[in-house]
N, CA and C of each residue as an Amber inpcrd file, in Angstrom:
protein
   309
 -17.0930000  -4.4510000  22.1930000 -15.4780000  -5.4700000  20.4830000
 -14.4280000  -5.4640000  21.2880000 -14.5750000  -6.3250000  21.0260000
 -12.7930000  -6.2450000  21.4920000 -12.0060000  -7.1490000  20.0280000
 -10.9990000  -6.4370000  19.3720000 -10.8280000  -6.4720000  18.9090000
 -10.2950000  -7.6370000  17.4570000  -9.4550000  -9.2640000  18.9380000
 -10.3540000 -10.2650000  18.2720000 -12.0710000 -10.7450000  18.1480000
 -12.8670000 -10.3530000  18.1700000 -14.0490000 -10.8850000  18.5730000
 -14.8120000  -9.6380000  17.1360000 -13.5050000  -8.8230000  16.3410000
 -13.8360000  -8.2310000  15.1310000 -13.4860000  -9.0300000  13.8590000
 -12.5090000  -9.6110000  14.2380000 -11.0510000 -10.8880000  13.2770000
 -11.5530000 -12.0240000  13.0820000 -12.1360000 -12.6290000  14.5790000
 -12.2990000 -13.8000000  14.7850000 -13.4930000 -14.2980000  15.5140000
 -15.0500000 -14.5280000  13.8250000 -16.0390000 -14.6360000  14.6840000
 -16.1830000 -16.0180000  14.8300000 -17.0310000 -16.7770000  15.4130000
 -16.9250000 -17.7610000  15.8110000 -17.9390000 -18.6180000  15.2690000
 -18.6510000 -17.3420000  14.7490000 -20.1170000 -18.2140000  14.1140000
 -19.8980000 -18.1550000  12.6570000 -18.5740000 -17.5720000  11.8790000
 -18.4130000 -18.1120000  10.0930000 -18.6180000 -16.9070000   9.7450000
 -18.8130000 -15.1690000  10.1850000 -19.0270000 -14.2890000   9.6110000
 -18.0100000 -14.4300000   8.8440000 -17.6940000 -13.7570000   7.5860000
 -16.3530000 -13.5030000   7.3600000 -15.8570000 -12.4320000   8.0420000
 -13.8830000 -12.2250000   8.1530000 -13.3250000 -11.0990000   8.8910000
 -13.7900000 -10.3980000   8.5900000 -13.4180000  -8.9590000   9.9450000
 -13.2510000  -7.6800000   9.9440000 -12.0390000  -7.5430000   9.0990000
 -11.9150000  -6.8590000   8.0770000 -10.2990000  -7.0060000   6.9260000
 -10.5720000  -5.3640000   7.3210000  -9.0880000  -4.7940000   8.5550000
  -8.7310000  -3.8110000   8.4270000  -8.1540000  -3.4870000   7.8550000
  -7.0530000  -3.9620000   7.3730000  -6.4430000  -3.8800000   6.0430000
  -6.6000000  -3.6320000   5.2970000  -7.5390000  -3.8200000   4.3450000
  -8.2590000  -2.9330000   3.2230000  -9.1760000  -2.1440000   3.2310000
  -9.7390000  -1.8100000   4.0250000 -10.0020000  -0.5050000   4.6650000
  -9.0890000   0.1150000   4.5710000  -7.9760000   0.4650000   4.9370000
  -6.9210000   0.9370000   5.2680000  -5.6880000   1.0620000   4.1220000
  -5.9020000   0.2570000   2.8220000  -5.5060000   1.0370000   1.3620000
  -6.9740000   1.5430000   0.7840000  -7.4680000   1.0030000   1.2080000
  -8.5890000   1.6630000   0.3630000  -9.0950000   3.2080000   0.5440000
  -8.8170000   3.1920000   1.6820000  -9.6920000   4.4750000   3.3660000
  -8.4720000   5.3050000   3.7190000  -7.2850000   4.8630000   3.1200000
  -6.2620000   6.3980000   3.9290000  -6.3020000   7.6920000   3.9800000
  -6.3550000   8.1670000   4.9150000  -6.4000000   9.0900000   5.3210000
  -5.1640000  10.0400000   4.5770000  -4.4110000   9.9110000   4.0070000
  -2.3320000  10.4150000   4.2010000  -2.9610000  10.7050000   2.5170000
  -2.9510000   9.7180000   2.0670000  -2.9240000   9.0850000   0.5610000
  -4.3050000   9.0430000  -0.8280000  -4.3580000  10.1650000  -1.5160000
  -5.4400000   9.7000000  -2.7210000  -4.8170000   8.8510000  -3.2840000
  -5.0800000   7.1920000  -3.4920000  -4.5450000   6.7860000  -4.4870000
  -5.3250000   6.5040000  -5.4810000  -4.6030000   5.6590000  -6.7190000
  -5.6650000   5.9490000  -7.4770000  -6.1230000   4.5200000  -7.4070000
  -7.0890000   4.5070000  -8.1230000  -7.1960000   2.9290000  -8.0960000
  -7.3730000   2.0350000  -9.1720000  -6.5700000   0.9080000  -8.0660000
  -6.2460000  -0.4180000  -8.7260000  -4.6170000   0.1120000  -8.2820000
  -4.0270000   0.9660000  -8.3960000  -2.2670000   0.9420000  -8.1930000
  -2.1170000  -0.3080000  -8.0690000  -2.6740000  -1.0810000  -7.3680000
  -1.3230000  -2.3210000  -6.7830000  -1.6860000  -3.8580000  -7.4690000
  -2.5690000  -3.4560000  -8.7380000  -2.0630000  -4.4190000  -9.5280000
  -1.9310000  -4.7870000 -10.9760000  -1.3560000  -2.7580000 -10.8050000
  -0.8360000  -2.8630000 -12.1460000  -0.1610000  -3.7460000 -12.3520000
   0.9580000  -3.5770000 -13.7320000   2.6120000  -3.7020000 -14.4820000
   2.3490000  -3.5520000 -14.0340000   2.6580000  -2.7200000 -14.7350000
   4.8330000  -1.7620000 -14.7050000   4.8780000  -1.1510000 -13.4990000
   5.9930000  -1.3350000 -12.4720000   6.6390000  -0.8330000 -11.8060000
   7.3180000   1.2520000 -11.3600000   7.2120000   1.4690000 -12.6170000
   7.9150000   2.3980000 -12.5850000   6.4090000   3.0640000 -12.5260000
   5.1470000   3.0960000 -13.6610000   3.6230000   3.8190000 -13.2030000
   3.3260000   3.7130000 -12.1740000   3.8720000   2.5380000 -11.6150000
   3.6960000   2.6580000  -9.5150000   3.9270000   3.5830000  -9.1510000
   5.2360000   3.3260000  -8.6540000   5.8330000   4.3550000  -7.8160000
   5.6290000   5.7250000  -8.5220000   5.5080000   5.9420000 -10.1640000
   4.8390000   7.0800000  -9.3910000   3.7720000   8.0960000  -9.7570000
   2.6630000   6.9860000  -9.8770000   1.4300000   6.8730000  -9.0500000
   1.3540000   7.5450000  -7.9290000   2.3670000   7.0210000  -6.7000000
   2.0550000   6.9670000  -5.4670000   3.0770000   7.8180000  -5.1860000
   4.3870000   8.1430000  -5.7360000   5.0910000  10.1690000  -6.5520000
   4.4090000  11.4610000  -5.6520000   3.1540000  10.5950000  -6.3840000
   2.2330000  11.8750000  -7.2510000   0.7370000  12.2000000  -5.9780000
   0.6060000  10.9730000  -5.4790000  -0.5030000  10.8350000  -4.4140000
   0.1410000  11.8000000  -3.7040000   1.4550000  11.2820000  -2.4990000
   2.4520000  11.5420000  -1.4650000   2.6440000  12.9270000  -2.0230000
   2.9410000  13.5540000  -2.8180000   3.3360000  15.3140000  -2.8600000
   1.6650000  16.0540000  -3.2250000   0.8330000  14.8170000  -4.1350000
  -0.1230000  15.8190000  -3.5960000  -1.5180000  16.1960000  -2.4680000
  -1.2530000  14.6330000  -1.6760000  -1.7470000  14.9580000  -0.1810000
  -0.9160000  16.4390000   0.6660000  -2.1820000  16.7820000   0.8640000
  -2.6310000  17.5380000   2.6670000  -3.0390000  17.3860000   3.5110000
  -2.9300000  15.4350000   3.3430000  -2.7480000  15.0640000   4.8630000
  -2.1160000  15.1100000   5.3780000  -0.9700000  14.1330000   4.4890000
  -0.3520000  13.3290000   5.1870000   1.1510000  13.9280000   5.8750000
   1.5660000  13.0230000   7.5500000   2.2160000  14.1120000   8.0800000
   3.1440000  13.3650000   8.0040000   4.0730000  12.7130000   7.2940000
   5.8160000  12.6660000   6.3300000   5.3570000  13.5280000   5.4540000
   7.1320000  12.7670000   4.7950000   7.3750000  13.4870000   4.1460000
   6.9680000  12.7130000   3.0900000   7.3110000  12.7620000   1.7050000
   6.2100000  12.3480000   0.3330000   7.1990000  11.1760000   0.6560000
   8.3470000  11.3330000   0.4000000   8.6740000   9.9970000  -0.1660000
   8.0350000   8.3940000   1.2870000   8.5660000   9.1170000   2.5790000
   8.2630000   8.2710000   3.1320000   6.2400000   8.1760000   3.6790000
   5.9720000   8.9440000   2.6390000   4.1820000   8.0520000   3.3190000
   3.9790000   7.4030000   2.0740000   4.7850000   8.1570000   0.9270000
   4.0590000   7.1550000  -0.2540000   5.3500000   5.3770000  -0.0190000
   6.5720000   5.5330000   0.1990000   6.8980000   4.4870000   0.2420000
   5.8440000   3.6040000   1.6390000   5.4790000   4.3940000   3.2120000
   5.0720000   3.1570000   3.5240000   3.9520000   2.4900000   3.4720000
   2.9280000   3.5340000   1.9270000   1.8590000   2.4330000   1.9850000
   2.0970000   1.7730000   0.8510000   3.4420000   1.3910000   0.2920000
   3.6550000   0.2690000  -0.7920000   3.6530000  -0.8420000   0.0970000
   4.1270000  -0.5390000   1.7040000   5.2830000  -1.7380000   2.3490000
   4.5330000  -2.4940000   2.3590000   3.6640000  -1.1790000   3.7520000
   1.8380000  -1.2780000   3.9840000   1.3750000  -2.5390000   3.2820000
   0.9060000  -2.1820000   1.5710000   0.5350000  -3.2260000   1.2860000
   1.3330000  -4.4190000   1.0680000   1.7210000  -4.5990000   0.5870000
   2.9520000  -6.4200000   0.2940000   3.0340000  -6.4220000   2.0340000
   3.0410000  -5.9430000   2.4600000   2.7110000  -6.9800000   4.0930000
   1.9870000  -7.7910000   4.8790000   0.6490000  -6.8420000   4.1040000
  -0.7880000  -6.9390000   4.4270000  -1.0520000  -8.0310000   4.0220000
  -0.5730000  -7.9170000   2.4890000  -1.7910000  -9.0660000   1.6930000
  -0.4560000 -10.4490000   1.0210000   0.4610000 -10.3990000   1.8280000
   1.2140000 -11.6210000   2.8880000   0.8090000 -12.3020000   1.3310000
   1.1870000 -13.6340000   2.1260000   0.8990000 -15.1470000   1.0420000
  -0.4510000 -15.2080000   0.2130000  -1.4430000 -14.5530000   0.7670000
  -2.6510000 -14.0140000  -1.3780000  -1.7210000 -13.1900000  -2.2410000
  -0.5110000 -12.5890000  -2.5960000   0.0180000 -11.9320000  -3.5060000
   0.3830000 -13.1140000  -3.4540000   0.1340000 -12.7690000  -4.9170000
   1.0790000 -13.6690000  -6.1310000   1.8630000 -12.7720000  -6.1110000
   2.7520000 -14.1920000  -6.6470000   4.4910000 -12.9880000  -5.9350000
   5.0310000 -12.8630000  -7.1780000   4.0910000 -13.5400000  -9.3880000
   4.3280000 -12.2890000  -9.6050000   4.2520000 -10.4260000  -9.7340000
   2.9540000 -10.5350000  -9.1300000   2.9640000  -9.0700000  -8.4110000
   3.7370000  -8.3290000  -7.5790000   4.1320000  -9.3950000  -6.6400000
   5.0330000  -9.2420000  -5.7560000   6.0390000  -8.6450000  -5.8740000
   6.6640000  -9.6120000  -7.2950000   7.9350000  -8.5410000  -7.9100000
   7.7570000  -7.4190000  -8.0060000   6.7130000  -7.5200000  -9.0470000
   6.8490000  -6.1270000  -9.4770000   6.9430000  -5.0680000  -8.2550000
   5.8610000  -5.1820000  -7.1650000   6.1390000  -4.0630000  -6.2590000
   7.8380000  -4.0400000  -5.8240000   7.4340000  -4.8910000  -5.1900000
   9.4400000  -4.7170000  -5.2420000  10.1790000  -4.4280000  -6.4950000
  10.0050000  -4.4080000  -7.1510000  10.7450000  -3.6650000  -8.2380000
   9.8920000  -1.7290000  -8.3270000   8.9350000  -1.8980000  -8.1180000
   8.5180000  -0.4370000  -7.2950000   8.8960000   0.5850000  -6.2020000
   8.7460000  -0.2560000  -4.9880000   9.6330000   0.4250000  -4.7230000
  11.4770000   0.3960000  -4.8510000  12.3430000  -0.1640000  -5.6560000
  13.4240000   0.5230000  -5.7820000  13.3310000   1.9350000  -7.1830000
  11.9010000   1.7800000  -8.1300000  11.6630000   2.7800000  -8.8720000
  11.6400000   4.1480000  -8.3990000  11.4060000   3.9200000  -6.5120000
   9.7720000   5.1630000  -5.6010000  11.6490000   5.7500000  -5.5960000
  12.3070000   5.1300000  -4.8310000  14.0480000   5.4090000  -4.3070000
  15.1890000   5.3010000  -5.1210000  14.1660000   5.2890000  -6.2560000
  15.0850000   6.5320000  -7.9050000  14.6240000   7.7860000  -8.3120000
  13.0940000   7.8180000  -7.8190000  12.2710000   9.0630000  -7.9800000
  13.3820000  10.0780000  -7.1240000  12.8940000   9.4070000  -5.4870000
  13.7480000   9.9240000  -4.3850000  15.0020000  10.8230000  -4.8570000
  16.0020000   9.5510000  -5.1610000  17.0770000   9.9790000  -5.5540000
  18.1940000   9.2970000  -3.8870000  16.9460000   8.0210000  -3.5450000
  17.9240000   7.8770000  -2.7050000  17.7840000   6.2820000  -2.7190000
  18.7390000   5.8170000  -2.2230000  19.7220000   4.7080000  -2.2260000
  18.6530000   2.9360000  -1.8500000
């Protein structure tokens, strides 16, 4: 089965949600449940930092792994992401940079 067949089933079945699976079952980070739905950007950033630093499966440095997961979620949620939550996640990016002393 090709990738297009997985995502665009012409029989009306629900499309294959590979991005949701990545968020749930990331092999690099074990995320706290619901981390991307929290309303406190600092708490989100700290949770991502803690997950990245605790991981023994990540391939990159902790900052890159944490930021990659956050950016991935924002990009994959796309137009379905509530504008208020998107703003919170953008603030979490800034908070994550601050936690690691990045500009």
